[in-house]
Amino acid sequence: NILILDSEGKRVAVKYYSDEWPTNSAKLAFEKSLFGRTLKSNARTEAEITIFDSNIVIYKFVQDLHFFITGGDDENELLLATVLQGLFDAIALRLRNTIDKREALENLDVIFLCIDEVVDQGYAFTYLSSY
Amino acid sequence: ADYSPFLGIEKGAVLQEARVFNDPQLDPRRCSQVITKLLYLLNQGETFTKVEATEVFFAVTKLFQSKDIGLRRMVYVMIKELSPSADEVIIVTSSLMKDMTSKTDMYRANAIRVLCRITDGTLLTQIERYLKQAIVDKNPVVASAALVSGIHLLQTNPEIVKRWSNEVQEAVQSRAALVQFHALALLHQIRQNDRLAVNKLVSSLTKGSVRSPLAQCLLIRYTSQVIRESANNNQAGDRPFYDFLEGCLRHKAEMVIFEAARAITELNGVTSRELTPAITVLQLFLSSSKPVLRFAAVRTLNKVAMTHPMAVTNCNIDMESLISDQNRSIATLAITTLLKTGNESSVDRLMKQITNFMSDIADEFKIVVVEAIRSLCLKFPLKHRSLMNFLSNILREEGGFEYKKAIVDSIVILIRDIPEAKESGLLHLCEFIEDCEFTYLSTQILHFLGIEGPKTSDPSKYIRYIYNRVHLENATVRAGAVSTLAKFGAMVDTLKPRVFVLLRRCLFDNDDEVRDRATLYLNTLGGDGAVVETGEDVKEFLFGSLDIPLEPSEEAFDINSVPKEVKTQPLAEKKAPGKKPIGLGAPPAGPPSTVDAYEKLLSSIPEFANFGKLFKSSAPVELTEAETEYAVNVVKHIFDGHVVFQYNCTNTIPEQLLENVTVIVDASEAEEFAEVASKPLRSLPYDSPGQTFVAFEKPEGVPAIGKFSNMLRFIVKEVDPSTGEAEDDGVEDEYQLEELEVVAADYMLKVGVSNFRNAWETMDADCERVDEYGLGPRESLAEAVNAVINLLGMQPCEGTEVVPNNSRSHTCLLSGVYIGNVKVLVRLQFGLDGPKDVAMK
């Protein structure tokens, strides 16, 4: 799953690729949990990682935005980290390196397109690095 | 500031705005904005009604008129979000098909993705030609689009996608890394049921060079699969492809190195020699500056430590420095790994480090550490003092209910399993209840004290702690303390006078239950203070488990009318990871399957006590399939004139508590049987097996057979999993079980004889019967022999149940004792008649 939350844990843009969270309230509960658990850590220089409820979560914070990639607990953590970096780079390029909530919301179409391109229904698709 | 361009956005307004899509002169920028708003709404959880969705969809389709590239991309995303139904899809099909053959690469790629998302089988055959072309398109984005779509379509239209094998094969050779990745994934999916094909695929690619690290990771996974499936590799030489995996440990990309290391650690029956290079690499990751690498490495090493602790000890030093890692997940994993690999001498040092660490981490991590400490203590029982002290210290600190419960459970298990630890453990628990905020834990501990305390060398030291509870706590705990005091009094005669003095003071308590209990105990235990041995009956009455709660009744209460609970034995701690060990509430397991145990069990049930001697108990027969909500198996107990079915039931639903569980048996296909008794199971909570019984009368001495259909009937109450409390009201429900049969073999006891020949000769010639049977086509001679042995239910003698490979004939000797104590000997001769038919005499 790809999740972009703001500095209060509210949704900016999210995409779920699993039926594990069938209702919107389940999703919101998950996001709240996710946000709460990662709030205290400092994921600005390097991507951070944690695990809860059999989900591996890789995350990075930039300005007032929190980026998350989650996967099942048997995933290759480094692979997930690469996807996060890919998404991040794609957005950074399109938003000309100003990544904060305001820019994201003003250009939400760009965000949606990047998300659409980075992962296709759960399969890592395209991103701009040499992979 | 809480600025947002979407402030105050409202679905209805946006839907109105969407009308602008119908304009003959489309303004691409404006339309993009509207689509963005729609997507935002959907993303925030807003839903469209069927009507709204259809309207929006139709409006969006008009946008194909515009040639604006940016808008077209938004249109693609929107269509996928709206997931149109089959009849709506037709509207866009032609537009999308046009795009699919457009010169603009972006159109081709995305049109393919959209079409494949919304298509059905018939449309798919129409566009198949283009998809095949796309797979080998020069532009990698287009190729990838087609390949990924193929992977998804394989779920719904496998026959069609399989026809693209040749193109996909070609794509695997592509120079573009991502295309190679997607092609490999698709090819593997297509071929995955054909073991040989996968093998070939892996062979050819591991020799060649795979460009993309992602593809390399896939290849490693497929290689592992092949290794797993070629099981015969224990003998000489290395496993196939091990060299390839080991080679990947030196790849440029960390992702690949890690995937390979992980794959090696997960090999079946991996040896220390095979593990070494992988562990070396993981050890390097432990000191990386990137948290993701440290985490991945420590998590993998943690798993390895469960099965090969010795292999991981080299990493201990690096792990110890991870205890202070900023990332608490990493730190916890490091600690639990060290707890598994530590040896006796390092335990003390480890405990010191952990003490500082515990205050930093969240409760759920703490529980993991507590359980690891418990395992460690059981491994090194001599260290119980320091480990128990540690547990006691953390018990005193802040913590939630689950956490403290885990600690208490651990202490209880250690007390049970390490006799030397009992005294100190009990004292620790006593100290804990002086300050415990959780009524549940206090009462459980008091109960436990009541069981174990009297058995110690000096029970009197616990009295003070227990009695203090009577003063200081709430009513529930006070009542529990009173019961515990009484138990001490009952079990330890020397303490009786003291206990009575204390109990008498409880007669003035505010609470009814406390006063009632005190009164009861004083009267039954002999309140005159005499040091008299308490009768066994009295003890049983007071402290044994009584089964069914009493119904209000007009008649005078008679203790004998209360059925006693069937006692079963507690489980020992399971060694397998991930199993819940038993704490204070020892859940009963199914009774151990020996005749003696069953006999004891059945004779303790008054209704069955007069059935006579138990002749035979069958093995448990499953009446439910695997993974159902309620798992039930049945054991058939055969007596001379009766048959008792013991149903072992397990409730696998944490949110349910079943009560009054019985089995309704339909014996209409078993005419010789008449139901005489049924013993319900009072309560069946989650994950705690219990038994219910149904008894039938049958003609004495006659091996009656019949079929019985079974229905489980119970009252189900909802349970809140976080508190473990059940609602008061329940609903009656039924659950159909499979049928069970009583067959002739049930009346046959397997009793071997050591010298078959002698036994045969000594039997009277009159008793001998000879017959010939054709068993028809069977799978093999061995299978036929086994089938007959099972049917007859007799004991094979002198190893004659084993049929040598390739034999054309076999003699099997069986012996047994039939009901009525009749000795039976059987000599079977099997012959292969033609290629598959078996004849038997």
PDB file of N, CA, C and O in Angstrom, chain B residues 63 93 113 115 197 239 279 325 362 366 416 470 525 533 560 583 587 597 717-718 738:
ATOM      1  N   LEU B  63     -14.345  13.132 -22.912  1.00  0.00           N
ATOM      2  CA  LEU B  63     -13.052  13.812 -22.906  1.00  0.00           C
ATOM      3  C   LEU B  63     -12.071  13.202 -23.893  1.00  0.00           C
ATOM      4  O   LEU B  63     -11.000  13.772 -24.113  1.00  0.00           O
ATOM      5  N   THR B  93     -14.529   1.410 -25.378  1.00  0.00           N
ATOM      6  CA  THR B  93     -13.656   0.410 -25.982  1.00  0.00           C
ATOM      7  C   THR B  93     -13.021   0.915 -27.269  1.00  0.00           C
ATOM      8  O   THR B  93     -11.807   0.801 -27.447  1.00  0.00           O
ATOM      9  N   ARG B 113      -3.111  -0.633 -20.253  1.00  0.00           N
ATOM     10  CA  ARG B 113      -3.366  -0.884 -18.839  1.00  0.00           C
ATOM     11  C   ARG B 113      -4.840  -0.730 -18.503  1.00  0.00           C
ATOM     12  O   ARG B 113      -5.414  -1.535 -17.771  1.00  0.00           O
ATOM     13  N   LEU B 115      -7.500  -0.872 -20.584  1.00  0.00           N
ATOM     14  CA  LEU B 115      -8.314  -1.897 -21.229  1.00  0.00           C
ATOM     15  C   LEU B 115      -8.237  -3.211 -20.464  1.00  0.00           C
ATOM     16  O   LEU B 115      -9.254  -3.856 -20.211  1.00  0.00           O
ATOM     17  N   ALA B 197       9.301 -27.113 -16.535  1.00  0.00           N
ATOM     18  CA  ALA B 197       9.484 -25.859 -17.260  1.00  0.00           C
ATOM     19  C   ALA B 197      10.134 -24.825 -16.376  1.00  0.00           C
ATOM     20  O   ALA B 197      11.025 -24.079 -16.808  1.00  0.00           O
ATOM     21  N   ARG B 239      23.705 -28.701  -2.975  1.00  0.00           N
ATOM     22  CA  ARG B 239      22.419 -28.620  -3.635  1.00  0.00           C
ATOM     23  C   ARG B 239      22.608 -28.038  -5.029  1.00  0.00           C
ATOM     24  O   ARG B 239      23.530 -27.277  -5.260  1.00  0.00           O
ATOM     25  N   ILE B 279      25.383 -15.621   6.488  1.00  0.00           N
ATOM     26  CA  ILE B 279      25.411 -14.928   7.775  1.00  0.00           C
ATOM     27  C   ILE B 279      26.500 -13.864   7.780  1.00  0.00           C
ATOM     28  O   ILE B 279      26.328 -12.798   8.383  1.00  0.00           O
ATOM     29  N   ASP B 325      19.981   0.868  19.552  1.00  0.00           N
ATOM     30  CA  ASP B 325      19.606   1.466  18.274  1.00  0.00           C
ATOM     31  C   ASP B 325      18.405   2.397  18.435  1.00  0.00           C
ATOM     32  O   ASP B 325      17.486   2.118  19.189  1.00  0.00           O
ATOM     33  N   ALA B 362       7.716  -0.187  23.612  1.00  0.00           N
ATOM     34  CA  ALA B 362       6.267  -0.291  23.788  1.00  0.00           C
ATOM     35  C   ALA B 362       5.895  -1.646  24.364  1.00  0.00           C
ATOM     36  O   ALA B 362       6.636  -2.608  24.270  1.00  0.00           O
ATOM     37  N   LYS B 366       7.668  -5.426  24.651  1.00  0.00           N
ATOM     38  CA  LYS B 366       8.060  -5.960  25.957  1.00  0.00           C
ATOM     39  C   LYS B 366       7.577  -7.396  26.117  1.00  0.00           C
ATOM     40  O   LYS B 366       8.278  -8.242  26.665  1.00  0.00           O
ATOM     41  N   ARG B 416       6.361 -23.852  37.810  1.00  0.00           N
ATOM     42  CA  ARG B 416       5.912 -25.217  37.561  1.00  0.00           C
ATOM     43  C   ARG B 416       7.051 -26.099  37.075  1.00  0.00           C
ATOM     44  O   ARG B 416       7.159 -27.256  37.432  1.00  0.00           O
ATOM     45  N   VAL B 470      -7.208  -9.464  52.268  1.00  0.00           N
ATOM     46  CA  VAL B 470      -8.571  -9.406  52.791  1.00  0.00           C
ATOM     47  C   VAL B 470      -8.877  -8.028  53.339  1.00  0.00           C
ATOM     48  O   VAL B 470     -10.005  -7.557  53.308  1.00  0.00           O
ATOM     49  N   LEU B 525     -14.881 -26.898  57.583  1.00  0.00           N
ATOM     50  CA  LEU B 525     -13.547 -27.340  57.966  1.00  0.00           C
ATOM     51  C   LEU B 525     -13.437 -27.605  59.456  1.00  0.00           C
ATOM     52  O   LEU B 525     -12.384 -27.936  59.958  1.00  0.00           O
ATOM     53  N   GLU B 533      -7.747 -33.809  60.665  1.00  0.00           N
ATOM     54  CA  GLU B 533      -7.545 -34.014  59.226  1.00  0.00           C
ATOM     55  C   GLU B 533      -8.839 -33.759  58.485  1.00  0.00           C
ATOM     56  O   GLU B 533      -9.878 -34.318  58.794  1.00  0.00           O
ATOM     57  N   ASN B 560     -24.929 -34.606  46.117  1.00  0.00           N
ATOM     58  CA  ASN B 560     -24.637 -35.702  45.204  1.00  0.00           C
ATOM     59  C   ASN B 560     -25.244 -35.515  43.838  1.00  0.00           C
ATOM     60  O   ASN B 560     -24.872 -36.182  42.886  1.00  0.00           O
ATOM     61  N   GLY B 583      -0.592 -20.214  31.095  1.00  0.00           N
ATOM     62  CA  GLY B 583      -0.287 -19.437  32.291  1.00  0.00           C
ATOM     63  C   GLY B 583      -1.086 -19.965  33.451  1.00  0.00           C
ATOM     64  O   GLY B 583      -1.095 -21.141  33.740  1.00  0.00           O
ATOM     65  N   PRO B 587      -5.581 -24.575  30.531  1.00  0.00           N
ATOM     66  CA  PRO B 587      -6.675 -25.120  29.753  1.00  0.00           C
ATOM     67  C   PRO B 587      -6.498 -26.611  29.599  1.00  0.00           C
ATOM     68  O   PRO B 587      -5.383 -27.068  29.367  1.00  0.00           O
ATOM     69  N   ALA B 597      -6.008 -43.983  30.751  1.00  0.00           N
ATOM     70  CA  ALA B 597      -6.505 -42.615  30.925  1.00  0.00           C
ATOM     71  C   ALA B 597      -7.977 -42.547  30.573  1.00  0.00           C
ATOM     72  O   ALA B 597      -8.769 -41.912  31.270  1.00  0.00           O
ATOM     73  N   LYS B 717     -22.080 -17.216  22.732  1.00  0.00           N
ATOM     74  CA  LYS B 717     -22.073 -15.849  23.262  1.00  0.00           C
ATOM     75  C   LYS B 717     -20.890 -15.103  22.681  1.00  0.00           C
ATOM     76  O   LYS B 717     -19.809 -15.650  22.550  1.00  0.00           O
ATOM     77  N   GLU B 718     -21.132 -13.829  22.355  1.00  0.00           N
ATOM     78  CA  GLU B 718     -20.061 -13.024  21.804  1.00  0.00           C
ATOM     79  C   GLU B 718     -19.081 -12.631  22.891  1.00  0.00           C
ATOM     80  O   GLU B 718     -19.474 -12.346  24.006  1.00  0.00           O
ATOM     81  N   GLU B 738     -19.748 -34.404  10.617  1.00  0.00           N
ATOM     82  CA  GLU B 738     -19.807 -35.547   9.710  1.00  0.00           C
ATOM     83  C   GLU B 738     -20.322 -36.768  10.445  1.00  0.00           C
ATOM     84  O   GLU B 738     -20.328 -36.822  11.664  1.00  0.00           O
TER      85      GLU B 738
END
